[in-house]
Short mmCIF file of C-alpha atoms in Angstrom, two decimals:
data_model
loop_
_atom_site.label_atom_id
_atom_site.label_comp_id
_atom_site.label_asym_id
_atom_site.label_seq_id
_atom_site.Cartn_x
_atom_site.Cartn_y
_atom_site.Cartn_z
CA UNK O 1 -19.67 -11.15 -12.02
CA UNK O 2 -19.44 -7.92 -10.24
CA UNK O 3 -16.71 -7.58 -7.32
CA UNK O 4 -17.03 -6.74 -3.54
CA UNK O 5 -15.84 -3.23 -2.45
CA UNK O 6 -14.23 -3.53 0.35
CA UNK O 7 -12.59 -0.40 0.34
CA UNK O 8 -13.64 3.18 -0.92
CA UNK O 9 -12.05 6.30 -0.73
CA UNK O 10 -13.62 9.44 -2.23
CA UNK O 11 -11.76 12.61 -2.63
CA UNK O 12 -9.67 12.38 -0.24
CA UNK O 13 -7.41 14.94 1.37
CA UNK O 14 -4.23 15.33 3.64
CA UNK O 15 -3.06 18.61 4.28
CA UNK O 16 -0.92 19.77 7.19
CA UNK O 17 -0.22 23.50 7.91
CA UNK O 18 3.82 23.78 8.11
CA UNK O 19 3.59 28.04 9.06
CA UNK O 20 1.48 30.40 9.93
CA UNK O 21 0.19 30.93 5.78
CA UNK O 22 1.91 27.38 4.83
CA UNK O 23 0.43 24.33 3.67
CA UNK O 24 1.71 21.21 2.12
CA UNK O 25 -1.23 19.18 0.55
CA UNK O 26 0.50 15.53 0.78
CA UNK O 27 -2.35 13.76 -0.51
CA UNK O 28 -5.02 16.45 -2.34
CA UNK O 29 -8.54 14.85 -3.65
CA UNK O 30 -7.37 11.04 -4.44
CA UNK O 31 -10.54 8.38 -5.45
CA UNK O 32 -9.85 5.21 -5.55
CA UNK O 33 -11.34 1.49 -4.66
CA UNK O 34 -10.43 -1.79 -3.62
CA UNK O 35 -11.91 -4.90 -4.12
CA UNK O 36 -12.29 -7.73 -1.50
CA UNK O 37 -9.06 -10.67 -2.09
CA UNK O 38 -7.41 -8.45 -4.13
CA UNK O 39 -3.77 -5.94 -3.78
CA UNK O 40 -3.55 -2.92 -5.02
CA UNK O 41 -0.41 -0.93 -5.39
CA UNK O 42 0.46 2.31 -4.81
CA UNK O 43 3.69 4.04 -6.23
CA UNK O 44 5.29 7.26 -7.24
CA UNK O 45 8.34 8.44 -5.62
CA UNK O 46 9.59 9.83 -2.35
CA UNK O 47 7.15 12.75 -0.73
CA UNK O 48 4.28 11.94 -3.09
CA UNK O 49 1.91 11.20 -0.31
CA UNK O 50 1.51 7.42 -1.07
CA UNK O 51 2.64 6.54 2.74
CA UNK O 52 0.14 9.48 3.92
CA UNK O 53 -2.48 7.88 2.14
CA UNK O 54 -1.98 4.66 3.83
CA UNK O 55 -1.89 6.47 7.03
CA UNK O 56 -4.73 8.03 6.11
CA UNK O 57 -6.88 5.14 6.03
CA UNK O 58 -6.15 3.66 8.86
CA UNK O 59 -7.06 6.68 10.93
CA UNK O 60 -3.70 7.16 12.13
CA UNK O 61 -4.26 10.76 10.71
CA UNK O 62 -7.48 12.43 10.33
CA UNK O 63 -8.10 13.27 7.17
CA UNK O 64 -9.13 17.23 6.23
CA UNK O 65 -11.38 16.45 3.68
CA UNK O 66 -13.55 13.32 1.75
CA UNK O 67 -13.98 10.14 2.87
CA UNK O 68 -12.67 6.73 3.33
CA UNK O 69 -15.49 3.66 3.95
CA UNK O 70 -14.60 0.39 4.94
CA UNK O 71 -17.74 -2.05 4.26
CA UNK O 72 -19.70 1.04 3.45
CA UNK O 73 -19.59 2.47 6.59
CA UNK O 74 -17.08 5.65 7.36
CA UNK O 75 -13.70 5.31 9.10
CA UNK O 76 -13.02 8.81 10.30
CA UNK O 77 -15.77 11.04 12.21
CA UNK O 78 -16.82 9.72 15.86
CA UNK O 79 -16.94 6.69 17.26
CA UNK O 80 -17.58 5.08 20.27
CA UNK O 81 -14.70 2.40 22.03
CA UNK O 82 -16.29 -0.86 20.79
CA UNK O 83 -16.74 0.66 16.97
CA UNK O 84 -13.07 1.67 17.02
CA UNK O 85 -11.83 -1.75 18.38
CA UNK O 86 -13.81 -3.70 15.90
CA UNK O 87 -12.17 -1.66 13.20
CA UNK O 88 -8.73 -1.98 14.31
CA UNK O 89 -9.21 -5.62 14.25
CA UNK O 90 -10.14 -5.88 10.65
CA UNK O 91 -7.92 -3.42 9.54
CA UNK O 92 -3.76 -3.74 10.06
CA UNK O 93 -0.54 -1.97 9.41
CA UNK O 94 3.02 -3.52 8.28
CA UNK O 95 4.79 -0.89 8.57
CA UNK O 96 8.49 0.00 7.13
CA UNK O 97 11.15 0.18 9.87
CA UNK O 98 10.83 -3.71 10.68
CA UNK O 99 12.35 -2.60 13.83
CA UNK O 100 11.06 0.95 15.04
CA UNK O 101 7.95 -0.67 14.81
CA UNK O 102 8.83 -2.98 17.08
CA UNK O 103 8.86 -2.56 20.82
CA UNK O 104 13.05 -3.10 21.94
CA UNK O 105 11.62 -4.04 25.47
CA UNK O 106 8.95 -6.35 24.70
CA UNK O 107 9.50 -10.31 23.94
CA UNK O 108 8.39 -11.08 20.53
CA UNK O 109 6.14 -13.34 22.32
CA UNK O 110 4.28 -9.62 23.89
CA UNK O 111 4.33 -8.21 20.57
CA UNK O 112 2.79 -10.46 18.70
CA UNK O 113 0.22 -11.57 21.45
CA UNK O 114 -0.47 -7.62 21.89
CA UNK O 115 -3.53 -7.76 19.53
CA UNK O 116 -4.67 -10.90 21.04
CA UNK O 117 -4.67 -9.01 25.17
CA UNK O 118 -6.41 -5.61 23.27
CA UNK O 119 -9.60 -8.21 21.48
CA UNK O 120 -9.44 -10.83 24.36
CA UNK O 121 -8.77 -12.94 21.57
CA UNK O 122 -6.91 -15.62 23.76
CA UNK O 123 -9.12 -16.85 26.55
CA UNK O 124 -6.26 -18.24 28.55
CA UNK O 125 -2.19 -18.20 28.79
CA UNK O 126 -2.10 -21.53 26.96
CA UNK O 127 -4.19 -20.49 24.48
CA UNK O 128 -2.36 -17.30 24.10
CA UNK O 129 1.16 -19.19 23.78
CA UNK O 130 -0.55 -21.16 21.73
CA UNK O 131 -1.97 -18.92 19.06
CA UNK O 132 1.79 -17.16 19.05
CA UNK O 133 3.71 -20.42 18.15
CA UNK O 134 1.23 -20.95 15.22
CA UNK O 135 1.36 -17.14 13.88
CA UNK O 136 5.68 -17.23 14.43
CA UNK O 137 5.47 -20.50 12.05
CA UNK O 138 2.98 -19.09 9.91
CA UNK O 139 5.69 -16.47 8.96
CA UNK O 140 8.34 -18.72 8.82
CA UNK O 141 9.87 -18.67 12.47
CA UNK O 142 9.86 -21.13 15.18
CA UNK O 143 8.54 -20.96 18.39
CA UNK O 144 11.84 -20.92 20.33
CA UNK O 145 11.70 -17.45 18.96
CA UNK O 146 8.85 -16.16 20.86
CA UNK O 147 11.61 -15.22 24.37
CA UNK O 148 13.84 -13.34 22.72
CA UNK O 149 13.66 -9.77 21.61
CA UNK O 150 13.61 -7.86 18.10
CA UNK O 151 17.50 -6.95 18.29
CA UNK O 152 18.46 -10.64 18.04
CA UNK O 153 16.53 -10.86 15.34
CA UNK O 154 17.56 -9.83 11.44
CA UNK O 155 15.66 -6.95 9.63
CA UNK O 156 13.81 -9.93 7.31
CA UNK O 157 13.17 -11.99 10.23
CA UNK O 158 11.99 -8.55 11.87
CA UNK O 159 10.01 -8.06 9.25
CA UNK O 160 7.97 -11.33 9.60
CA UNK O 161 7.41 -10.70 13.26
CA UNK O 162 5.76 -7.68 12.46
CA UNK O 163 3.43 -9.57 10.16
CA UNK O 164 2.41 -12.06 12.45
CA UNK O 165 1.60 -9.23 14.82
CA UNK O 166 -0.64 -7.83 12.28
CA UNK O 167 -2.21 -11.04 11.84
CA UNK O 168 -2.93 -11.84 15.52
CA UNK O 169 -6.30 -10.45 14.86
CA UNK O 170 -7.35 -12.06 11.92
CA UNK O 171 -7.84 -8.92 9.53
CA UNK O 172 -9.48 -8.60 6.60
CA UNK O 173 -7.63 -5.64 5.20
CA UNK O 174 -4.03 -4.78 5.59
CA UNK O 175 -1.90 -1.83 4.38
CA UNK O 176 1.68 -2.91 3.65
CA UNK O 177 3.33 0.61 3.89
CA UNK O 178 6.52 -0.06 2.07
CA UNK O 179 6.68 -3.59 3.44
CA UNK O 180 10.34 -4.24 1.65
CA UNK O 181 12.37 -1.15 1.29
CA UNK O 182 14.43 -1.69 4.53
CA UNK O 183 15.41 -4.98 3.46
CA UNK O 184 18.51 -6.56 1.50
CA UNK O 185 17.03 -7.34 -1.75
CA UNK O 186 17.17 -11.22 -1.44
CA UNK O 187 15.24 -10.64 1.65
CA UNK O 188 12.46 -8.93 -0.30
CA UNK O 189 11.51 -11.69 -2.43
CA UNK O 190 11.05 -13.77 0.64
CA UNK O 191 8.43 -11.51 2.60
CA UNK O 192 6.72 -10.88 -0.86
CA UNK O 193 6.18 -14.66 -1.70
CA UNK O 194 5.02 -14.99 2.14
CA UNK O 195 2.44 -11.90 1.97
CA UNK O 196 1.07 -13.71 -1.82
CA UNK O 197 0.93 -17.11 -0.08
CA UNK O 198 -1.05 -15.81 3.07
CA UNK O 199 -3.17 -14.16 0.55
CA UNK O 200 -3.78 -17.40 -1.15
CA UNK O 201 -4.61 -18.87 1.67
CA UNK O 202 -6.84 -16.85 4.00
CA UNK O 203 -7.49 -14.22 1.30
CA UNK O 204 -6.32 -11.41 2.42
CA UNK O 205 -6.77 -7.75 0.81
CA UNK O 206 -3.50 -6.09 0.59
CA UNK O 207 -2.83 -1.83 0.05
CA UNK O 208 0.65 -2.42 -1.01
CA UNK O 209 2.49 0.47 -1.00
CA UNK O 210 6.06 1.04 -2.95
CA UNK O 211 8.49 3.03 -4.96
CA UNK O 212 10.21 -0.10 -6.29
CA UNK O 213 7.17 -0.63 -9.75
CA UNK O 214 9.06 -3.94 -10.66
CA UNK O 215 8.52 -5.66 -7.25
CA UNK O 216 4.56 -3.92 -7.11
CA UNK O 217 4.10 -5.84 -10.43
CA UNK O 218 4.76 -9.05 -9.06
CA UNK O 219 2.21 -8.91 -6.11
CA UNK O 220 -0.61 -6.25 -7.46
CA UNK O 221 -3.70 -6.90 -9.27
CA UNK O 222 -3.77 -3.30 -9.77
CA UNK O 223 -1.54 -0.20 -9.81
CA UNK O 224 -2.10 3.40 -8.77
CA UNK O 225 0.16 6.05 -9.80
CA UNK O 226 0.52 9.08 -7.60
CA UNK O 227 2.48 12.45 -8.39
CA UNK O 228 2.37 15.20 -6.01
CA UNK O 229 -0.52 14.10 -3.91
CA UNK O 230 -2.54 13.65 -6.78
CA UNK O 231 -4.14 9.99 -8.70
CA UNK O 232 -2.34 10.50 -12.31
CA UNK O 233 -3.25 6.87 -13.40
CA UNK O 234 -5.00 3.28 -12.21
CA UNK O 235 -4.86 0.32 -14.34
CA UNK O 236 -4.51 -3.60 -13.90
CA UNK O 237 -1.35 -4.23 -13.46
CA UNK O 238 -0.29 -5.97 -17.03
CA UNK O 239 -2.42 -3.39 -18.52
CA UNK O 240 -0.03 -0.33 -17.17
CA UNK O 241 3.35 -1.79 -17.94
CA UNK O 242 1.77 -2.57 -21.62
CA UNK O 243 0.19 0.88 -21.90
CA UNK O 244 1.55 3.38 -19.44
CA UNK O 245 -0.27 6.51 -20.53
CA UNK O 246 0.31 9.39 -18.22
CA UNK O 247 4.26 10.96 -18.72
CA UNK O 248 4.52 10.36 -15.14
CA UNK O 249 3.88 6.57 -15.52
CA UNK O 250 6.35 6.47 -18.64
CA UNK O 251 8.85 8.24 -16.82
CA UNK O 252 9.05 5.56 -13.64
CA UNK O 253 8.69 2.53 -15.52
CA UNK O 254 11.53 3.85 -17.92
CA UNK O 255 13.85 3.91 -14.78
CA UNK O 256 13.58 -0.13 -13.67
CA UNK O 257 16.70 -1.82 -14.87
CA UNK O 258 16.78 -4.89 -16.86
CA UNK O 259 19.42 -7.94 -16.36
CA UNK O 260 20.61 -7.06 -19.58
CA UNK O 261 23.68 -5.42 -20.19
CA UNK O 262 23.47 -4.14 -23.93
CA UNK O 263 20.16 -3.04 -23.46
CA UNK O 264 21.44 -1.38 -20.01
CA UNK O 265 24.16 0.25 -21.86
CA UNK O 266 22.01 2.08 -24.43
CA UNK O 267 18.79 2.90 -22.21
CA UNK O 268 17.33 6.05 -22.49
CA UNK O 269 14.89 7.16 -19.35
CA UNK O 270 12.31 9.18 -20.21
CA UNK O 271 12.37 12.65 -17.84
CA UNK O 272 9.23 13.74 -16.95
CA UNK O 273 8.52 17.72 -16.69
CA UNK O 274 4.68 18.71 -15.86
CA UNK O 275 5.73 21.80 -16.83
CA UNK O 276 6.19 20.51 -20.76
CA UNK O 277 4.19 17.49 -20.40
CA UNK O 278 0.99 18.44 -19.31
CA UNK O 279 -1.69 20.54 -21.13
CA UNK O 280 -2.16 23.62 -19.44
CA UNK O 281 -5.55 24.66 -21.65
CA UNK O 282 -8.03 22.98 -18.95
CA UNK O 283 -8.22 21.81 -15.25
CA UNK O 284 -7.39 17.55 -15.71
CA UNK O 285 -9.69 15.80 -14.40
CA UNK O 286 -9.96 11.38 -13.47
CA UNK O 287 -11.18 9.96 -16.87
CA UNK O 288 -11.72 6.25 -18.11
CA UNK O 289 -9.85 5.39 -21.60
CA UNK O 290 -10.45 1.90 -21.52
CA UNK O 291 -12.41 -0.03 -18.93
CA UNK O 292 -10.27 -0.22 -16.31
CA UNK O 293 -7.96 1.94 -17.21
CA UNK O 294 -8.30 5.60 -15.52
CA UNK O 295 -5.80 8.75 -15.80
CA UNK O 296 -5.42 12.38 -14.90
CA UNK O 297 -6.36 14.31 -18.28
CA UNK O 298 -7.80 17.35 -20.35
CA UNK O 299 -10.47 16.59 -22.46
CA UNK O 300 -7.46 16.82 -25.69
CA UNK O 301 -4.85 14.67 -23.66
CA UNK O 302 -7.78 12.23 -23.41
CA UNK O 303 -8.62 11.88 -27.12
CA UNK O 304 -5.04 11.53 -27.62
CA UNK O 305 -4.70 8.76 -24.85
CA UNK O 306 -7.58 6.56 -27.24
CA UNK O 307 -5.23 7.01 -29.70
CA UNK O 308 -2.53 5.69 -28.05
CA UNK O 309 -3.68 2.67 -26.70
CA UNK O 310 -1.98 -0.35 -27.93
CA UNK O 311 -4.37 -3.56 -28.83
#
């Protein structure tokens, strides 16, 4: 049974000019898709163009090269007002900073409502109180919640706000851009089991974006590695923590910590050099080893990926 693409993006490229001869290619020539009810993670470390990528999509930059289609049709290019309020609506942002995102001089009630005013979603105050209180208990807040304002609130509780404002308008896609990292780490399981169970229950399509690979496990369907700007690996997720083939992807799931102190005590990461790791003989190009299974690779490093592969 074949799946529905809901999102494609085709070569895709970020570059912004930092001089007058200086560029820094944050995301350079990235392909990827993702499928309708699913999340897909993206990882790789600080400054590897994962959060421009995100960014990206949503049109918040415009992108200097390829393409990104939503439903088949185009996000970036022209488009008239209607065209770029319909997309808005079906596509959302969570963004990090649960509170830079949010508006210190607005009631949560005003932020969460603000998608509502922009669609005409709410046809009348009542209604528009109305559809608040649900979305704040949605998220797990009350409705005596909806006077006050984001300082009284803690960063998880923050946090959940700014999901119910991105699901005021009833999306269909939403990019999580590293939903989590600003939060204690009790507080992350929390918003993590309340994006799954939204998903379960309106089906959702997530763009989950992380450094933390342990945590993208847990909600993803499928991982993307990226080094540098560039794709180096995409798998299901089970499939990359059983057969991490790129040295990039070794390297970072190497580094997450186990609740085990002997095996703690005598862990060896693996350091990854592109310098020494990566074949130098040919231009690497996106290849499939297994079906599924896709990874930045010479022609050699892909025989020798085949090889690899554990059953």
């Amino acid at each position: 049974m074949s799946r529905e693409k809901l999102l494609e993006v085709q070569d895709l490229k970020q570059h912004f000019r930092t001089g007058k001869h200086s560029v820094v290619k944050a995301v350079d020539g990235i392909t990827f898709d993702i499928y309708k009810g699913e999340t897909f993670g993206l990882v790789g470390e600080s400054g590897c163009g994962k959060s421009t990528t995100g960014r990206s999509i949503i049109r918040l930059y415009n992108a200097t090269d390829g393409d990104v289609k939503f439903r088949g049709v185009s996000v970036h290019g022209k488009k008239s007002k209607d065209d770029l309020r319909i997309f808005n609506q079906k596509m959302q942002m969570i963004f990090q900073d649960p509170y830079a995102s949010l508006n210190p001089r607005m009631t949560v009630m005003d932020i969460v409502a603000e998608g509502l005013d922009i669609n005409n979603l709410a046809k009348t105050p009542k209604e528009r109180q109305a559809r608040v209180h649900e979305l704040l208990e949605t998220v797990g807040l009350s409705k005596e919640h909806a006077n006050r304002y984001p300082h009284e609130f803690s960063g998880g509780q923050r946090q959940r706000i700014g999901i119910a404002r991105a699901l005021a308008v009833d999306p269909e896609f939403i990019i999580a851009d590293e939903p989590i990292s600003a939060l204690d780490v009790s507080i992350q399981a929390q918003v993590v089991n309340l994006l799954k169970d939204l998903q379960d229950k309106h089906g959702y399509t997530y763009l989950f974006i992380a450094h933390d690979l342990s945590m993208v496990k847990y909600i993803s369907d499928r991982i993307g590695v990226m080094y540098f700007g560039k794709m180096v690996e995409i798998a299901e997720s089970d499939e990359l923590y059983k057969n991490p083939l790129h040295p990039y992807t070794k390297s970072l799931l190497s580094a997450i910590p186990l609740p085990d102190p002997d095996y703690e005590r005598t862990r060896r990461r693996v350091e990854y050099d592109p310098e020494r790791d990566n074949d130098k003989s040919e231009e690497p190009v996106f290849r499939e080893v297994k079906e599924g299974h896709w990874v930045l690779c010479t022609s050699k490093e892909f025989e020798q990926y085949k090889e690899d592969l554990v059953e």
